[in-house]
Amino acid sequence: MLDTNLSKNVHRLTDRQCSLQGRTGRVLVVDDRESSAHALVALLVSAGLEARFALGGIAAIDLLSYWTPHVVLLDIGMEEHDGFAIASIIRGMHALKDIFIVAVTGFAELELRGRGPMEHFDGYYQKGNDGAVLVELIHQMLR
């Protein structure tokens, strides 16, 4: 875990960065609960980011075929295809190899690590924490 001065429940897992060079950061929210997806998109847009959502992993893969975000906020506990499987698919898509993937989950990090591989993720956000800290995490990645 990298020390990012955020919180134990919201932090970076890699030190990769992307320079936006004046462009607006683009974020894709992937969640199978529409209300959660809408809430995160509203938060991100209010922070000056361009944000879209996909309801589930298959919809996300479809959207990623024609729209490339800088960051994907990926719910881990989706029923049809969990976030670990979708993260693996995204990392296997050559055109998307440089995007950031943040695990979004209700699980504590230690419990999450016991549920699946974390090597495809650049960040971790535990649901229920202050959304401003999530926005700061995204801004740290996109400096």
Coordinates of C-alpha atoms in Angstrom, one line a residue:
M1 CA 0.0 0.0 0.0
L2 CA 1.3 3.4 -0.9
D3 CA 1.1 6.3 1.5
T4 CA -1.1 8.9 -0.1
N5 CA -2.2 10.8 3.0
L6 CA -5.8 9.9 2.2
S7 CA -7.2 7.3 4.5
K8 CA -6.8 3.6 5.2
N9 CA -10.1 3.0 3.4
V10 CA -9.3 5.1 0.3
H11 CA -5.8 4.9 -1.2
R12 CA -3.6 4.2 -4.1
L13 CA -2.2 0.7 -4.8
T14 CA 0.3 1.8 -7.5
D15 CA 2.3 4.9 -8.1
R16 CA 1.4 5.3 -11.8
Q17 CA 0.3 8.7 -13.0
C18 CA -1.3 10.3 -16.1
S19 CA -0.7 13.9 -17.1
L20 CA -4.0 15.3 -18.4
Q21 CA -2.1 18.3 -20.0
G22 CA -5.2 20.6 -19.6
R23 CA -7.8 18.0 -20.6
T24 CA -10.7 17.1 -18.4
G25 CA -10.4 13.8 -16.6
R26 CA -12.8 11.1 -17.8
V27 CA -14.2 8.5 -15.3
L28 CA -16.3 5.4 -15.9
V29 CA -18.4 4.2 -13.0
V30 CA -19.2 0.5 -13.2
D31 CA -21.9 -0.7 -10.8
D32 CA -24.9 -3.0 -11.1
R33 CA -26.9 -0.7 -8.8
E34 CA -28.2 2.3 -10.8
S35 CA -28.7 4.5 -7.7
S36 CA -25.1 4.0 -6.6
A37 CA -23.8 4.7 -10.2
H38 CA -25.9 7.9 -10.4
A39 CA -24.6 9.1 -7.1
L40 CA -21.0 8.6 -8.0
V41 CA -21.4 10.2 -11.4
A42 CA -23.1 13.3 -9.7
L43 CA -20.2 13.5 -7.3
L44 CA -17.6 13.3 -10.1
V45 CA -19.3 15.8 -12.3
S46 CA -19.6 18.3 -9.4
A47 CA -15.8 17.9 -9.0
G48 CA -15.2 19.0 -12.6
L49 CA -14.7 15.5 -14.1
E50 CA -16.4 14.0 -17.1
A51 CA -18.2 10.9 -15.9
R52 CA -20.4 8.1 -17.4
F53 CA -21.7 4.9 -15.9
A54 CA -22.3 1.4 -17.0
L55 CA -24.7 -0.9 -15.3
G56 CA -22.6 -4.1 -14.9
G57 CA -19.5 -5.5 -16.4
I58 CA -20.7 -6.4 -19.8
A59 CA -22.2 -3.0 -20.4
A60 CA -18.8 -1.5 -19.3
I61 CA -16.9 -3.6 -21.8
D62 CA -19.3 -2.5 -24.5
L63 CA -18.9 1.2 -23.5
L64 CA -15.1 0.9 -23.4
S65 CA -15.1 -0.2 -27.0
Y66 CA -16.0 3.4 -28.1
W67 CA -15.2 5.6 -25.1
T68 CA -11.9 5.6 -23.2
P69 CA -11.8 7.0 -19.7
H70 CA -8.7 7.8 -17.7
V71 CA -10.1 6.0 -14.6
V72 CA -12.6 3.2 -14.1
L73 CA -14.4 3.0 -10.7
L74 CA -15.2 -0.7 -10.6
D75 CA -17.6 -2.2 -8.1
I76 CA -16.3 -5.5 -6.9
G77 CA -19.5 -7.1 -5.7
M78 CA -21.5 -7.1 -8.9
E79 CA -23.7 -10.2 -9.2
E80 CA -23.4 -11.2 -12.9
H81 CA -19.6 -10.6 -13.3
D82 CA -17.6 -9.5 -10.3
G83 CA -15.1 -6.6 -10.5
F84 CA -12.1 -9.0 -10.4
A85 CA -13.2 -10.6 -13.6
I86 CA -14.0 -7.3 -15.3
A87 CA -10.7 -5.8 -14.2
S88 CA -8.8 -8.8 -15.8
I89 CA -10.7 -8.3 -19.1
I90 CA -10.0 -4.6 -19.1
R91 CA -6.3 -5.2 -18.5
G92 CA -6.2 -7.6 -21.4
M93 CA -7.5 -5.0 -23.8
H94 CA -4.4 -3.4 -25.4
A95 CA -6.1 0.0 -26.0
L96 CA -7.0 0.2 -22.3
K97 CA -3.7 -0.9 -20.7
D98 CA -2.9 2.5 -19.3
I99 CA -6.2 3.4 -17.7
F100 CA -6.5 3.4 -13.9
I101 CA -8.8 0.9 -12.2
V102 CA -10.1 1.6 -8.7
A103 CA -11.7 -1.2 -6.7
V104 CA -15.0 0.2 -5.2
T105 CA -16.3 -2.1 -2.5
G106 CA -18.0 -2.5 0.9
F107 CA -15.2 -4.9 1.9
A108 CA -12.3 -3.9 4.1
E109 CA -9.1 -4.1 2.1
L110 CA -7.7 -7.2 4.0
E111 CA -11.0 -9.0 3.4
L112 CA -11.0 -7.9 -0.3
R113 CA -7.5 -9.3 -0.8
G114 CA -8.8 -12.6 0.4
R115 CA -11.6 -12.6 -2.2
G116 CA -9.5 -12.2 -5.4
P117 CA -6.3 -10.9 -7.0
M118 CA -5.6 -7.2 -6.7
E119 CA -2.9 -6.8 -9.3
H120 CA -5.2 -5.2 -11.8
F121 CA -6.2 -2.4 -9.5
D122 CA -4.5 1.0 -9.0
G123 CA -6.6 2.2 -6.1
Y124 CA -9.0 1.1 -3.4
Y125 CA -12.2 2.9 -2.2
Q126 CA -14.3 1.4 0.6
K127 CA -18.0 2.4 0.2
G128 CA -19.4 4.6 2.9
N129 CA -16.3 6.9 3.1
D130 CA -16.3 10.6 2.2
G131 CA -16.7 11.0 -1.5
A132 CA -14.3 14.0 -1.4
V133 CA -11.5 11.6 -0.6
L134 CA -12.4 9.5 -3.6
V135 CA -12.2 12.6 -5.8
E136 CA -8.8 13.4 -4.3
L137 CA -7.6 9.9 -5.1
I138 CA -8.6 10.4 -8.7
H139 CA -6.9 13.8 -8.9
Q140 CA -3.7 12.2 -7.5
M141 CA -3.8 9.7 -10.3
L142 CA -4.4 12.4 -13.0
R143 CA -1.8 15.0 -12.2

